[in-house]
Amino acid sequence: MPITATYEVKCDVCHGVMDGRYDTREDAEDARQELGWVDLNGGTACPEHNTATSRDDEQ
């Protein structure tokens, strides 16, 4: 049985995992950006913990 790597996107704050598994790191990175899991500090944060999202909501 072959071993196949898959990639998941995990929040740096709560360690929650974004829905979906990806075949390549590039696919996971694209999904991370499309779904707004990119934090201003260069990390990964779910919408609940994303500082970029919460700052946009306050304005």
CSV table of N, CA and C in Angstrom, one decimal:
chain,number,residue,atom,x,y,z
A,1,MET,N,0.8,-1.2,0.0
A,1,MET,CA,0.0,0.0,0.0
A,1,MET,C,0.9,1.2,0.0
A,2,PRO,N,0.7,2.1,-1.0
A,2,PRO,CA,1.6,3.3,-1.0
A,2,PRO,C,1.2,4.3,0.1
A,3,ILE,N,2.2,5.1,0.5
A,3,ILE,CA,2.0,6.2,1.5
A,3,ILE,C,1.8,7.4,0.7
A,4,THR,N,0.7,8.2,0.9
A,4,THR,CA,0.5,9.4,0.2
A,4,THR,C,0.4,10.6,1.2
A,5,ALA,N,1.1,11.6,1.0
A,5,ALA,CA,1.1,12.8,1.9
A,5,ALA,C,-0.1,13.6,1.5
A,6,THR,N,-0.8,14.2,2.5
A,6,THR,CA,-1.8,15.2,2.3
A,6,THR,C,-1.5,16.3,3.2
A,7,TYR,N,-2.1,17.5,2.9
A,7,TYR,CA,-1.8,18.7,3.6
A,7,TYR,C,-3.1,19.2,4.2
A,8,GLU,N,-3.1,19.8,5.4
A,8,GLU,CA,-4.2,20.4,6.0
A,8,GLU,C,-3.7,21.8,6.5
A,9,VAL,N,-4.7,22.7,6.7
A,9,VAL,CA,-4.4,24.0,7.2
A,9,VAL,C,-4.9,24.1,8.6
A,10,LYS,N,-4.0,24.5,9.5
A,10,LYS,CA,-4.3,24.5,11.0
A,10,LYS,C,-4.1,25.9,11.5
A,11,CYS,N,-5.0,26.3,12.4
A,11,CYS,CA,-5.0,27.6,13.0
A,11,CYS,C,-3.8,27.6,14.0
A,12,ASP,N,-3.0,28.7,14.0
A,12,ASP,CA,-1.9,28.8,15.0
A,12,ASP,C,-2.3,29.0,16.4
A,13,VAL,N,-3.6,29.5,16.6
A,13,VAL,CA,-4.1,29.9,17.9
A,13,VAL,C,-4.8,28.7,18.6
A,14,CYS,N,-5.8,28.2,17.9
A,14,CYS,CA,-6.7,27.2,18.6
A,14,CYS,C,-6.4,25.8,18.0
A,15,HIS,N,-5.5,25.7,17.0
A,15,HIS,CA,-5.1,24.4,16.4
A,15,HIS,C,-6.3,23.8,15.7
A,16,GLY,N,-7.4,24.5,15.4
A,16,GLY,CA,-8.5,24.0,14.6
A,16,GLY,C,-8.0,23.8,13.2
A,17,VAL,N,-8.6,22.9,12.5
A,17,VAL,CA,-8.2,22.5,11.1
A,17,VAL,C,-9.3,23.0,10.1
A,18,MET,N,-8.8,23.6,9.1
A,18,MET,CA,-9.7,24.1,8.0
A,18,MET,C,-10.2,22.8,7.3
A,19,ASP,N,-11.5,22.9,6.9
A,19,ASP,CA,-12.1,21.7,6.2
A,19,ASP,C,-11.3,21.5,4.9
A,20,GLY,N,-11.0,20.3,4.6
A,20,GLY,CA,-10.4,19.9,3.4
A,20,GLY,C,-9.0,19.4,3.6
A,21,ARG,N,-8.6,18.5,2.8
A,21,ARG,CA,-7.2,18.0,2.7
A,21,ARG,C,-6.7,18.2,1.3
A,22,TYR,N,-5.5,18.5,1.1
A,22,TYR,CA,-4.9,18.9,-0.2
A,22,TYR,C,-3.8,18.0,-0.6
A,23,ASP,N,-3.7,17.8,-1.9
A,23,ASP,CA,-2.6,16.9,-2.4
A,23,ASP,C,-1.2,17.6,-2.4
A,24,THR,N,-1.2,18.9,-2.5
A,24,THR,CA,0.1,19.6,-2.6
A,24,THR,C,0.1,20.8,-1.6
A,25,ARG,N,1.2,21.2,-1.2
A,25,ARG,CA,1.4,22.3,-0.3
A,25,ARG,C,0.8,23.6,-0.9
A,26,GLU,N,1.1,23.7,-2.2
A,26,GLU,CA,0.6,24.8,-3.0
A,26,GLU,C,-0.9,24.9,-3.0
A,27,ASP,N,-1.6,23.8,-3.1
A,27,ASP,CA,-3.1,23.7,-3.1
A,27,ASP,C,-3.6,24.2,-1.7
A,28,ALA,N,-2.9,23.7,-0.6
A,28,ALA,CA,-3.3,24.1,0.7
A,28,ALA,C,-3.1,25.6,0.9
A,29,GLU,N,-2.0,26.1,0.4
A,29,GLU,CA,-1.7,27.6,0.6
A,29,GLU,C,-2.7,28.4,-0.2
A,30,ASP,N,-3.1,28.0,-1.4
A,30,ASP,CA,-4.1,28.7,-2.2
A,30,ASP,C,-5.5,28.7,-1.4
A,31,ALA,N,-5.9,27.6,-0.9
A,31,ALA,CA,-7.1,27.5,-0.1
A,31,ALA,C,-7.1,28.4,1.1
A,32,ARG,N,-5.9,28.4,1.8
A,32,ARG,CA,-5.7,29.2,3.0
A,32,ARG,C,-5.9,30.7,2.7
A,33,GLN,N,-5.4,31.1,1.6
A,33,GLN,CA,-5.6,32.5,1.1
A,33,GLN,C,-7.0,32.8,0.7
A,34,GLU,N,-7.6,31.9,-0.1
A,34,GLU,CA,-8.9,32.1,-0.6
A,34,GLU,C,-10.0,32.2,0.5
A,35,LEU,N,-9.8,31.4,1.6
A,35,LEU,CA,-10.8,31.3,2.7
A,35,LEU,C,-10.4,32.3,3.8
A,36,GLY,N,-9.4,33.1,3.7
A,36,GLY,CA,-9.1,34.1,4.6
A,36,GLY,C,-8.4,33.7,5.9
A,37,TRP,N,-7.7,32.6,5.8
A,37,TRP,CA,-6.9,32.1,7.0
A,37,TRP,C,-5.5,32.7,7.1
A,38,VAL,N,-5.2,33.7,6.3
A,38,VAL,CA,-3.9,34.3,6.3
A,38,VAL,C,-3.9,35.4,7.3
A,39,ASP,N,-3.1,35.4,8.3
A,39,ASP,CA,-3.0,36.4,9.4
A,39,ASP,C,-2.0,37.5,9.0
A,40,LEU,N,-2.3,38.7,9.4
A,40,LEU,CA,-1.4,39.9,9.1
A,40,LEU,C,0.1,39.6,9.6
A,41,ASN,N,0.2,38.8,10.6
A,41,ASN,CA,1.6,38.5,11.2
A,41,ASN,C,2.3,37.4,10.4
A,42,GLY,N,1.7,37.0,9.3
A,42,GLY,CA,2.3,35.9,8.4
A,42,GLY,C,2.0,34.5,8.9
A,43,GLY,N,1.2,34.4,9.9
A,43,GLY,CA,0.8,33.0,10.3
A,43,GLY,C,-0.5,32.6,9.7
A,44,THR,N,-1.1,31.6,10.3
A,44,THR,CA,-2.4,31.0,9.9
A,44,THR,C,-3.3,31.1,11.0
A,45,ALA,N,-4.5,31.7,10.8
A,45,ALA,CA,-5.5,31.9,11.8
A,45,ALA,C,-6.9,31.7,11.2
A,46,CYS,N,-7.7,30.9,12.0
A,46,CYS,CA,-9.1,30.7,11.5
A,46,CYS,C,-9.8,32.0,11.6
A,47,PRO,N,-11.0,32.2,11.0
A,47,PRO,CA,-11.7,33.4,11.0
A,47,PRO,C,-12.0,34.0,12.4
A,48,GLU,N,-12.2,33.1,13.4
A,48,GLU,CA,-12.4,33.5,14.8
A,48,GLU,C,-11.2,34.2,15.4
A,49,HIS,N,-10.0,33.8,15.0
A,49,HIS,CA,-8.8,34.3,15.6
A,49,HIS,C,-7.9,35.2,14.7
A,50,ASN,N,-8.4,35.4,13.5
A,50,ASN,CA,-7.7,36.2,12.5
A,50,ASN,C,-7.7,37.7,12.8
A,51,THR,N,-6.6,38.2,13.1
A,51,THR,CA,-6.5,39.6,13.5
A,51,THR,C,-6.8,40.5,12.3
A,52,ALA,N,-6.6,40.1,11.1
A,52,ALA,CA,-6.9,40.9,9.9
A,52,ALA,C,-8.4,41.0,9.8
A,53,THR,N,-9.2,39.9,10.0
A,53,THR,CA,-10.6,39.9,9.9
A,53,THR,C,-11.2,40.8,11.0
A,54,SER,N,-10.7,40.6,12.2
A,54,SER,CA,-11.3,41.4,13.3
A,54,SER,C,-11.0,42.9,13.2
A,55,ARG,N,-9.9,43.3,12.6
A,55,ARG,CA,-9.6,44.7,12.4
A,55,ARG,C,-10.5,45.3,11.3
A,56,ASP,N,-10.8,44.5,10.3
A,56,ASP,CA,-11.7,45.0,9.2
A,56,ASP,C,-13.1,45.2,9.7
A,57,ASP,N,-13.5,44.3,10.7
A,57,ASP,CA,-14.9,44.4,11.2
A,57,ASP,C,-15.1,45.7,12.1
A,58,GLU,N,-14.0,46.2,12.7
A,58,GLU,CA,-14.1,47.3,13.6
A,58,GLU,C,-14.2,48.6,12.9
A,59,GLN,N,-13.8,48.7,11.6
A,59,GLN,CA,-13.7,49.9,10.9
A,59,GLN,C,-15.1,50.3,10.3
